[in-house]
């Protein structure tokens, strides 16, 4: 029996997870995490996973936000069952093609960032839009590609070593975030390297490409473990990347060295808190800020390190909001049939931001940022972009 | 660094957090997940039956409490005393009012409310919106929904009629099935219906189907489905449209009434600056002599995060809640490695014996300050205060005292921790 299957018997069917599912709250046909997860898994196991349950098709509506995992009073993680079974469902060809396109965003990013101007032109070309519409993409803003090159300071040797797993968003779409991270860690005296790796695999497995994601996980894990053995800490500014490196490689893919890898992975702000970086005495604090806690950051169970840092006096009135999912869920909000649902899920977040005239709107996750910017018209920053000048100086 | 860290997010933990926050302390709540309130009725039972082999719900609760203090000095009520009980109940009523989800009633008087099976059960506090006198309604309509699991209006109505008849009350009790046409591809539960009824169109459909069945004097008893967050609006609208009265009955999990209590309380606490870290359990504690100096949480990375405070509240629950672990050879509280005293007889052959199962009374022995104590009564820890089902000395199932003990001991633990007592 696999590790994750062992937790199955702890499910009492109390449905606490059911009450925390943002999809279900907005889409009554969705059977919810308890039913799709532990409840039906007993049936599937009894049949040796050979028979496809028709209800499983609804798994395509799971955003993998993991609020169910956090809600469970008994330590069951419905999302693990859901991600395994997500890979088994049969979808119409058009959806499959579209999901393949979205799942391989890292691959597209690799091509597009070599010719960002052309790619951005192509993305906004009406013909491209017609094509994307035809394969089932929502008519919404797509992230632009960023052509700036990362600047890394002179290589030096230090006791403190970190390897930065960029992730697709900071690598291809918003290099400024990566640059802030680099500047901060160099200023703190870290010997910093950029991991020679692409995607972490989240878009792959959350679109059902589990085997491909597993291969990627094995490769990424090998490279990162090499670094860890040499005394490096693995850092990332993307909550989905850190969650996947910490939890999914270990639990979903059950990689033999998953535990060892997980212990070496840090969210950037998590490491800054551990370093006891002080942001006290900011001379020019921001009046107010709304900080949206991404679901995948919350799911790491480490609290909200970015808020801990910003709360030291960088922001006078900090609203930390972790009660709602923004609905974007990586590639989910790009899907035509899920676009309206994705906006409905996120509406409390958008309302919260627009209710007050916040000086800053912050979030760690690239796709949360896209969703919030598009639905509120507000510019959204990664917390490191605010902290940078305080740590690095001008 | 916090003033108080509360472990557990059930009623005891949330009340402890509220009490400490009331003293303007910086509070963190850490729990494995959301507490068991989502499976609970949301009613507060103080003491339903005492002695527990008594068939009738308790009439004179004040007197029974005095007896209990004499008979069972280890009972949490006896340890804390009447004054603490009074303070805790007043405090609960006050903060629920501030939280926008008011309760009414008193611990001194049991009120009788119907259960989902149509039994009449004693309780002490109910949400303000459910506060009505059943005796004053001659005409009752019990309503169920075809698309919803686990609520059978005809069964409940039959039982209710029988119970009232035995009490010498003759009432006209009818039952009806409604069908809101919501069940598309699956069976729904009370939470689903409550979400659906926040939509005005669905509410309208309900009103249309009920209109022919009710008059101004009808009490409509239905499973608790009248809204999750916009409950005031949902019930208000329906009462305006139909001019009858509604009484929601707590259902099997997920319990909408329990959820409303949990979420209004948590939202209120967040506004008061209480922080929550839910989803990963506390796996151990750091100790220096008899002082706890920190608690350990293993996060997603597998690394251990240490959180520190001046004092700590332990409200992780009993055997069912996971706060106490049963293993061959003994029961332990695993965060502080407290060994639980074993009784000679842990089980009773008669499962439903009115004196209850001895196992339900197991828990941590504490002193009047709620500090865990050893065999000689000496405190094992001086800055850790235990509350709720972590405690020994009571049986919530036969006494009907679960939420009462959680509320009273939770408040007391929060006050003691907040004041940094001794």
mmCIF file of N, CA and C in Angstrom, chain A residues 7 79 91 96 98 123 143 147 212 280 300 303-304 329 357 359 364:
data_model
loop_
_atom_site.group_PDB
_atom_site.id
_atom_site.type_symbol
_atom_site.label_atom_id
_atom_site.label_comp_id
_atom_site.label_asym_id
_atom_site.label_seq_id
_atom_site.Cartn_x
_atom_site.Cartn_y
_atom_site.Cartn_z
ATOM 1 N N UNK A 7 -3.539 6.943 4.740
ATOM 2 C CA UNK A 7 -4.328 7.952 5.458
ATOM 3 C C UNK A 7 -5.826 7.776 5.221
ATOM 4 N N UNK A 79 -6.532 15.955 -1.543
ATOM 5 C CA UNK A 79 -5.958 16.435 -2.808
ATOM 6 C C UNK A 79 -5.023 15.408 -3.434
ATOM 7 N N UNK A 91 -10.868 12.859 -21.199
ATOM 8 C CA UNK A 91 -11.460 14.146 -21.570
ATOM 9 C C UNK A 91 -11.663 14.178 -23.083
ATOM 10 N N UNK A 96 -8.180 17.958 -24.209
ATOM 11 C CA UNK A 96 -6.872 17.339 -24.027
ATOM 12 C C UNK A 96 -5.780 18.179 -24.677
ATOM 13 N N UNK A 98 -5.918 21.369 -25.458
ATOM 14 C CA UNK A 98 -5.803 22.627 -24.734
ATOM 15 C C UNK A 98 -5.020 22.442 -23.428
ATOM 16 N N UNK A 123 0.933 36.806 -29.416
ATOM 17 C CA UNK A 123 -0.082 36.536 -28.402
ATOM 18 C C UNK A 123 -1.270 37.460 -28.538
ATOM 19 N N UNK A 143 -0.301 36.286 -19.940
ATOM 20 C CA UNK A 143 0.903 36.963 -19.423
ATOM 21 C C UNK A 143 1.876 37.258 -20.565
ATOM 22 N N UNK A 147 11.737 40.211 -21.569
ATOM 23 C CA UNK A 147 12.995 39.979 -22.275
ATOM 24 C C UNK A 147 14.236 40.332 -21.452
ATOM 25 N N UNK A 212 4.534 12.269 -17.049
ATOM 26 C CA UNK A 212 5.509 13.239 -17.529
ATOM 27 C C UNK A 212 6.035 14.076 -16.354
ATOM 28 N N UNK A 280 12.890 46.443 10.568
ATOM 29 C CA UNK A 280 12.410 47.480 11.481
ATOM 30 C C UNK A 280 13.047 48.818 11.112
ATOM 31 N N UNK A 300 1.620 25.210 2.922
ATOM 32 C CA UNK A 300 2.904 24.743 3.423
ATOM 33 C C UNK A 300 2.980 24.745 4.941
ATOM 34 N N UNK A 303 2.853 29.299 8.243
ATOM 35 C CA UNK A 303 2.376 30.641 8.558
ATOM 36 C C UNK A 303 2.562 31.542 7.350
ATOM 37 N N UNK A 304 2.721 32.848 7.576
ATOM 38 C CA UNK A 304 2.880 33.779 6.461
ATOM 39 C C UNK A 304 4.143 34.599 6.670
ATOM 40 N N UNK A 329 -5.717 29.429 -9.842
ATOM 41 C CA UNK A 329 -5.194 28.066 -9.755
ATOM 42 C C UNK A 329 -4.296 27.717 -10.932
ATOM 43 N N UNK A 357 -8.889 51.809 -0.388
ATOM 44 C CA UNK A 357 -7.886 52.356 -1.287
ATOM 45 C C UNK A 357 -6.490 51.991 -0.770
ATOM 46 N N UNK A 359 -2.629 51.254 -0.548
ATOM 47 C CA UNK A 359 -1.479 51.816 -1.263
ATOM 48 C C UNK A 359 -0.761 50.717 -2.058
ATOM 49 N N UNK A 364 2.491 36.534 -3.458
ATOM 50 C CA UNK A 364 3.727 35.863 -3.852
ATOM 51 C C UNK A 364 3.602 35.129 -5.177
#
